[in-house]
PDB file of C-alpha atoms in Angstrom:
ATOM      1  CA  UNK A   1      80.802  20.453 -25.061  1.00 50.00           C
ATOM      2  CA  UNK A   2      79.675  18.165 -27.447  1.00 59.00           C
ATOM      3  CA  UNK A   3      78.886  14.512 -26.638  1.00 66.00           C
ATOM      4  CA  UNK A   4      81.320  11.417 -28.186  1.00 70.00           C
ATOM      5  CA  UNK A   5      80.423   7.799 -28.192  1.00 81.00           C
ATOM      6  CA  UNK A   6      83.080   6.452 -30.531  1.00 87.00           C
ATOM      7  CA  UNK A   7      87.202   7.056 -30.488  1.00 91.00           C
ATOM      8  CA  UNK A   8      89.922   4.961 -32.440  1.00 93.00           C
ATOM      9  CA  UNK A   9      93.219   4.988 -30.350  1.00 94.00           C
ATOM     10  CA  UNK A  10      96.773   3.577 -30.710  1.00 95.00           C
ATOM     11  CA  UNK A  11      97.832   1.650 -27.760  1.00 95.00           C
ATOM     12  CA  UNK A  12     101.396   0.936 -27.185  1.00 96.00           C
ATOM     13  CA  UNK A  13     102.676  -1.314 -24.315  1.00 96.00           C
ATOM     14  CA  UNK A  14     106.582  -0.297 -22.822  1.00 95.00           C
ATOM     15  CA  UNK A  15     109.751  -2.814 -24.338  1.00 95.00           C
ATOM     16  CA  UNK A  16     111.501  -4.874 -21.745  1.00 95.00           C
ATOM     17  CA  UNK A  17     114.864  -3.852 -20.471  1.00 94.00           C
ATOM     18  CA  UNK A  18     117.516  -5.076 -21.873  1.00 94.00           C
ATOM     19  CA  UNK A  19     120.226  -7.561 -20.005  1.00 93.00           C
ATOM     20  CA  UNK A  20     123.140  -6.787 -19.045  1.00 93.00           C
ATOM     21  CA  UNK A  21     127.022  -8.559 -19.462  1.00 92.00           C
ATOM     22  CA  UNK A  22     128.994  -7.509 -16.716  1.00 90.00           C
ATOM     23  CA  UNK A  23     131.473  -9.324 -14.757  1.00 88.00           C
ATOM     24  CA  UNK A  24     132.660  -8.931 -10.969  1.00 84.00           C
ATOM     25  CA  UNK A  25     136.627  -8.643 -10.447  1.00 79.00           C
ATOM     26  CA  UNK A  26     137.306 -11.219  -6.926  1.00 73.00           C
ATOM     27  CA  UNK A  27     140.241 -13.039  -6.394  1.00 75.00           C
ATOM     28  CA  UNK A  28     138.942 -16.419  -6.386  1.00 75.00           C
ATOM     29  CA  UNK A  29     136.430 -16.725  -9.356  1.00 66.00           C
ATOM     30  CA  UNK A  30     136.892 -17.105 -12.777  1.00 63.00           C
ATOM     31  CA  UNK A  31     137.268 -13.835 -14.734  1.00 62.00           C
ATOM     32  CA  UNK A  32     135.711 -12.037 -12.096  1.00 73.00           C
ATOM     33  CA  UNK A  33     132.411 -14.064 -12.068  1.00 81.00           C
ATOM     34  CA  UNK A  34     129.478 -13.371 -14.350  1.00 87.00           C
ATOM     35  CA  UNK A  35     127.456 -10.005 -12.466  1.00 89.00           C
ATOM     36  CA  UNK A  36     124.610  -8.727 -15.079  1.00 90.00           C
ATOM     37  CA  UNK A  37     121.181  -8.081 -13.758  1.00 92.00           C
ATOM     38  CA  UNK A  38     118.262  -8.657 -15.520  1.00 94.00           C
ATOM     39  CA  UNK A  39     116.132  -5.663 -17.440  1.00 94.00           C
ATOM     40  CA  UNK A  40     112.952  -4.500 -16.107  1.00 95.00           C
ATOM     41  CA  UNK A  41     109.173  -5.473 -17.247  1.00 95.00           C
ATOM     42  CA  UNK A  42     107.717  -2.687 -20.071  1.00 96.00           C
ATOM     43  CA  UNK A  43     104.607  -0.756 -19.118  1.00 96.00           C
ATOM     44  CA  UNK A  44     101.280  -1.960 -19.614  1.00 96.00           C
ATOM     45  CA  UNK A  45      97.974  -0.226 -21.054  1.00 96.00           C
ATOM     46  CA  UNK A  46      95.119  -0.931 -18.159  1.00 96.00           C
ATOM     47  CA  UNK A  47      91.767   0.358 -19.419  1.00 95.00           C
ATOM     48  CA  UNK A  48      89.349   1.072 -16.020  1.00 95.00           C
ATOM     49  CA  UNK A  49      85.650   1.581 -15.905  1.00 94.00           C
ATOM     50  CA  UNK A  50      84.625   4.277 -13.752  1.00 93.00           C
ATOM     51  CA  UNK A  51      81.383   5.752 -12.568  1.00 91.00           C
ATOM     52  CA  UNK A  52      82.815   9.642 -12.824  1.00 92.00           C
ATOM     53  CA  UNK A  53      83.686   9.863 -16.538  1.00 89.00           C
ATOM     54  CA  UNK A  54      80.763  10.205 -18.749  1.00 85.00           C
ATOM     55  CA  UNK A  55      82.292  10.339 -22.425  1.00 85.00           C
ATOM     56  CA  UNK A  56      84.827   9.292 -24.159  1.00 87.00           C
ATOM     57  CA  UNK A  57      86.039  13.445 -24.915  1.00 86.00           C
ATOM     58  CA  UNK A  58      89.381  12.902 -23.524  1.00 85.00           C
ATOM     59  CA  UNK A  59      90.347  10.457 -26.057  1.00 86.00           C
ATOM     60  CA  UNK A  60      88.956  12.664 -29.185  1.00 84.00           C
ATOM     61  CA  UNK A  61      92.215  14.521 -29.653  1.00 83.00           C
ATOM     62  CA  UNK A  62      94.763  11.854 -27.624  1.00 78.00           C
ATOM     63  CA  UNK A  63      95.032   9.253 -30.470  1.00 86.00           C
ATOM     64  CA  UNK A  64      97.690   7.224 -29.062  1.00 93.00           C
ATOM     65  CA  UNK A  65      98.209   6.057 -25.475  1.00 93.00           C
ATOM     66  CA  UNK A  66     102.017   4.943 -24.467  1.00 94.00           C
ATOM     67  CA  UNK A  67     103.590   3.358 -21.975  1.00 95.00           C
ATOM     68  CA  UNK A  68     107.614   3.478 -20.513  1.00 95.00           C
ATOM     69  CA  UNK A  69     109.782   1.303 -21.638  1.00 95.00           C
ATOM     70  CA  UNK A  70     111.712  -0.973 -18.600  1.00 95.00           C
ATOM     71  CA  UNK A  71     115.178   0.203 -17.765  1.00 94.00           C
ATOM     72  CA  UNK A  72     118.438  -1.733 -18.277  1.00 94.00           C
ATOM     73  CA  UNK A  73     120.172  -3.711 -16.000  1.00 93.00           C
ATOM     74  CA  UNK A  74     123.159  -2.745 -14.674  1.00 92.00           C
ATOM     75  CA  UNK A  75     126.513  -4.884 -13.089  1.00 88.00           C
ATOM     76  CA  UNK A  76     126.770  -6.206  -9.699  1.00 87.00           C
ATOM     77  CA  UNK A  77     123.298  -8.056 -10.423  1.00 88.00           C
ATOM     78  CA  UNK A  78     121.142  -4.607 -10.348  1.00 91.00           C
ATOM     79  CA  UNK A  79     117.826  -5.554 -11.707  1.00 93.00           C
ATOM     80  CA  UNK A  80     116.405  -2.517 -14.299  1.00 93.00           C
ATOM     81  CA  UNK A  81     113.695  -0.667 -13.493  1.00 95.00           C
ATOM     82  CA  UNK A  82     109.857  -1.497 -14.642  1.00 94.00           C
ATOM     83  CA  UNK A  83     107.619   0.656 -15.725  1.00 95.00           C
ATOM     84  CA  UNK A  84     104.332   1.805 -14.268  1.00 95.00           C
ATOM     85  CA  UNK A  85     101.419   1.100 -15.885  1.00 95.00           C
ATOM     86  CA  UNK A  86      98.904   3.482 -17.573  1.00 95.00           C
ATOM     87  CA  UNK A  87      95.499   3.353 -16.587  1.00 95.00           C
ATOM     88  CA  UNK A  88      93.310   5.117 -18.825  1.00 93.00           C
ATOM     89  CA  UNK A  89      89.895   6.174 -17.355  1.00 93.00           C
ATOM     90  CA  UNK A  90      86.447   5.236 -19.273  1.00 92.00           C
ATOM     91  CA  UNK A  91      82.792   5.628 -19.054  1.00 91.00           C
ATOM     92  CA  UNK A  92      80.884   2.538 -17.713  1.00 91.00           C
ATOM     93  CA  UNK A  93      79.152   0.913 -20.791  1.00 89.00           C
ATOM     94  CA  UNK A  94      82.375   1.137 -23.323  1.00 92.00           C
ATOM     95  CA  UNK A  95      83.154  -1.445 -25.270  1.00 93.00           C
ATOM     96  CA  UNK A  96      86.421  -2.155 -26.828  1.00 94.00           C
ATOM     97  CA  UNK A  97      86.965  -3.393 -30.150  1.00 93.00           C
ATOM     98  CA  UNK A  98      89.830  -4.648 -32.375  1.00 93.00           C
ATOM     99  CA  UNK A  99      90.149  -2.245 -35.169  1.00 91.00           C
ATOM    100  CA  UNK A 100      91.709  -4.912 -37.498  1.00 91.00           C
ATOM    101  CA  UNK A 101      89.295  -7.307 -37.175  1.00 91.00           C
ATOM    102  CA  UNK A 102      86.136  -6.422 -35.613  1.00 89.00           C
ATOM    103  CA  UNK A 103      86.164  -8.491 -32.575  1.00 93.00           C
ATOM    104  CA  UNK A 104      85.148  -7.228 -29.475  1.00 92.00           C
ATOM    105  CA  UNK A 105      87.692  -7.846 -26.603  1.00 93.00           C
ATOM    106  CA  UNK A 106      86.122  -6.577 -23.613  1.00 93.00           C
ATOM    107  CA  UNK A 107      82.758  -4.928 -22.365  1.00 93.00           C
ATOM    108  CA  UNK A 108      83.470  -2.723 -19.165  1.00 91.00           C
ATOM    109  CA  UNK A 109      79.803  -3.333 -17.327  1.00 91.00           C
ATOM    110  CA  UNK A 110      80.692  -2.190 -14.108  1.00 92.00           C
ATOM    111  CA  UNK A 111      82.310   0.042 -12.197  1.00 92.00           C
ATOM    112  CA  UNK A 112      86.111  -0.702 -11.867  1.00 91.00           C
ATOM    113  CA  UNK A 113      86.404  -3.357 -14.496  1.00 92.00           C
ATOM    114  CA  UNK A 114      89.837  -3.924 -15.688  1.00 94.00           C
ATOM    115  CA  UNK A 115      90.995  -5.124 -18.953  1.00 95.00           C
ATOM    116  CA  UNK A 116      94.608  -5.052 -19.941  1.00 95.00           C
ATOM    117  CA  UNK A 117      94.732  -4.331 -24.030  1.00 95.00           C
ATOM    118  CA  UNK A 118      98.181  -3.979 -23.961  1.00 95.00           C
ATOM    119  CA  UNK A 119     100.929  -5.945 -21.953  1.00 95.00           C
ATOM    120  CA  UNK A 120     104.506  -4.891 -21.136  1.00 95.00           C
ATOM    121  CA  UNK A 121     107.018  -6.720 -22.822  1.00 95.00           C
ATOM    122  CA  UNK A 122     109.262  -9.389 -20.541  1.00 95.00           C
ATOM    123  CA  UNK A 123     112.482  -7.541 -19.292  1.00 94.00           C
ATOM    124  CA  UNK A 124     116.058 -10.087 -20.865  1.00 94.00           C
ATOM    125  CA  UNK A 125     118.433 -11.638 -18.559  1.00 93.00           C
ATOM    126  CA  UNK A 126     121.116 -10.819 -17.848  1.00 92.00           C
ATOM    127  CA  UNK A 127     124.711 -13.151 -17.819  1.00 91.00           C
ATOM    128  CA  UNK A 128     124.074 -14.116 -14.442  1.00 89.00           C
ATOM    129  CA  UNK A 129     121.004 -15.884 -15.299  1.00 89.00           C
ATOM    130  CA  UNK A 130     123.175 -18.206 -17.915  1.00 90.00           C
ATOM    131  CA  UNK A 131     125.699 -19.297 -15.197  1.00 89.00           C
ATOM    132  CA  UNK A 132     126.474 -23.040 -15.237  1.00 88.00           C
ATOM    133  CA  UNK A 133     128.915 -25.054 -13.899  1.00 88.00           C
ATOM    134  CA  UNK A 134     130.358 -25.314 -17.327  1.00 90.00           C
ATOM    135  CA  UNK A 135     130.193 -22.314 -18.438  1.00 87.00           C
ATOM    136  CA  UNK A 136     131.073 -20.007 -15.969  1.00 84.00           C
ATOM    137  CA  UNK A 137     131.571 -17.358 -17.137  1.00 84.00           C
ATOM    138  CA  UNK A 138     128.747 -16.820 -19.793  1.00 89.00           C
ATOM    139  CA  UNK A 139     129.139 -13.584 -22.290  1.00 90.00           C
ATOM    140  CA  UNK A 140     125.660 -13.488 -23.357  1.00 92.00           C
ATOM    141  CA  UNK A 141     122.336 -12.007 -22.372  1.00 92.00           C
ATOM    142  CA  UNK A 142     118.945 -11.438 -23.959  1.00 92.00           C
ATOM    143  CA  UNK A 143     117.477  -8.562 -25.068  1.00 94.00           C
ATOM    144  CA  UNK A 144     113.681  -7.075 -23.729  1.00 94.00           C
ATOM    145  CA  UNK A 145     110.685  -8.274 -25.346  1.00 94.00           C
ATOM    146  CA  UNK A 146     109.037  -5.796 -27.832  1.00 95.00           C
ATOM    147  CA  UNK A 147     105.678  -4.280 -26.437  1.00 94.00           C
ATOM    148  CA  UNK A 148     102.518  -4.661 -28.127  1.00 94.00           C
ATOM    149  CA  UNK A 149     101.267  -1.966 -30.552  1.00 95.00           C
ATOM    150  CA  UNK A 150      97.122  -2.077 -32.074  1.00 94.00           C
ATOM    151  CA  UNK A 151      94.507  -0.032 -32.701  1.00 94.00           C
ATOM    152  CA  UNK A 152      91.453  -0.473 -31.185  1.00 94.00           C
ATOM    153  CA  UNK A 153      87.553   1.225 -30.843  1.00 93.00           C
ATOM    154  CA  UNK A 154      86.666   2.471 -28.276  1.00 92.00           C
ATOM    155  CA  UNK A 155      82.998   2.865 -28.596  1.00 90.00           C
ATOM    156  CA  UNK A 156      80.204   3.649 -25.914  1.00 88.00           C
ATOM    157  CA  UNK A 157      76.778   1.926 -25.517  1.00 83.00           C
ATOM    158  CA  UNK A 158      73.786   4.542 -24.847  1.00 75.00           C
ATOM    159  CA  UNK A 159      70.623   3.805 -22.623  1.00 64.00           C
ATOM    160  CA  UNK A 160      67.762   5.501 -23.842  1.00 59.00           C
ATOM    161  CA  UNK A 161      66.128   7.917 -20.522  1.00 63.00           C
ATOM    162  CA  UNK A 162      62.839   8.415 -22.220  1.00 65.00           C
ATOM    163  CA  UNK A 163      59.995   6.382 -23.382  1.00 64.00           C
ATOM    164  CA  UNK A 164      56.760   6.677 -25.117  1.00 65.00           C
ATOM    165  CA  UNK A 165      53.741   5.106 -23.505  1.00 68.00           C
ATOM    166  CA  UNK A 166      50.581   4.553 -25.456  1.00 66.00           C
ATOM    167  CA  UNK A 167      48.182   2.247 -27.398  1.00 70.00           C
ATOM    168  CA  UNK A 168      49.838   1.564 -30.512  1.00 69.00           C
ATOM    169  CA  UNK A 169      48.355   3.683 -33.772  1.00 68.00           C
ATOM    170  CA  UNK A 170      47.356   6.177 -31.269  1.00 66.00           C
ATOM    171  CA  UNK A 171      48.887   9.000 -32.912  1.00 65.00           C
ATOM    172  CA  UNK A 172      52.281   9.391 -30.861  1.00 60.00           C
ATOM    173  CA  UNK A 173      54.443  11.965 -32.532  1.00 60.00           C
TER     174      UNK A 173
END
C-alpha cells in the first residue's frame, strides 16, 4: 500500500426541494385554500478529522464526493424530505485548499474538527408560505436552491519521526 499526501476531489452539496402548489378542497375557503408544503434542505459535504485514518488512499480513486438532493413537497402542507449529510473521514493534519485559487479554507488540527466545504442548498416554499389576506389563494412557489459544486486539495502535512543529532560539519551522512 503505498502512502498519499495529496488528492484533488469534486465536492457537490444536494439542491433544495422544490415547493409545491397545491390547494385543499373545504367548503368554506376560497378555492379550497392554498395547501403546498415547503421542499426539503439539500445535503451537505462535512469533512471530519479523525485519529483512525492515516492517509488520504480512500480519496485516490473517489474523485468526486455527492450529496442527496432534498425531496419535494407535497399537498396538505407535507414538508419534503432533507437530505443527510456526508461526512467524509480524514487524517489529522490535512489541509484543505481551494483548487481555483489557492487559498486555504481550513486546517483540521485536531481530532474531530469539522469544516463544512459544501452546504445544502435552501429547500423553496411552497404556496402556503405566500398566503395573505389579499391574496388568498396564491399560485406560486419557489424552486430549491442549487447546491454548491468546487474542487478542492486535499493535501496532508507530514511530521518528520527522525532526527539527526550532532556537532555541525561532523560528518553526518
Amino acid at each position: 500500500m503505498s502512502f498519499i499526501d495529496r488528492v484533488v476531489v469534486e465536492v457537490r452539496s444536494g439542491k433544495g426541494g422544490d415547493g409545491a402548489i397545491a390547494f385543499l378542497h373545504e367548503k368554506y375557503i376560497a378555492k379550497g385554500g392554498p395547501s403546498g408544503g415547503n421542499g426539503g434542505r439539500g445535503g451537505s459535504i462535512i469533512l471530519r478529522a479523525n485519529s483512525k485514518v492515516t492517509t488520504l488512499q480512500n480519496y485516490r480513486y473517489s474523485k468526486v464526493i455527492s450529496a442527496e438532493d432534498g425531496g419535494k413537497g407535497e399537498n396538505k402542507n407535507k414538508y419534503g424530505r432533507s437530505a443527510s449529510d456526508v461526512i467524509a473521514e480524514l487524517p489529522v493534519g490535512t489541509v484543505i485548499i481551494e483548487e481555483s485559487s489557492g487559498q486555504i479554507l481550513y486546517d483540521l488540527r485536531k481530532d474531530g474538527d469539522e469544516f463544512v466545504v459544501a452546504k445544502g442548498g435552501r429547500g423553496g416554499r411552497g404556496n402556503a408560505c405566500f398566503k395573505s389576506s389579499r391574496n388568498r389563494a396564491p399560485k406560486v412557489a419557489e424552486n430549491g436552491l442549487p447546491g454548491v459544486t468546487k474542487r478542492i486539495v486535499l493535501e496532508l502535512k507530514l511530521l518528520a519521526d527522525c532526527g539527526i543529532v550532532g556537532l555541525p560539519n561532523a560528518g553526518k551522512s
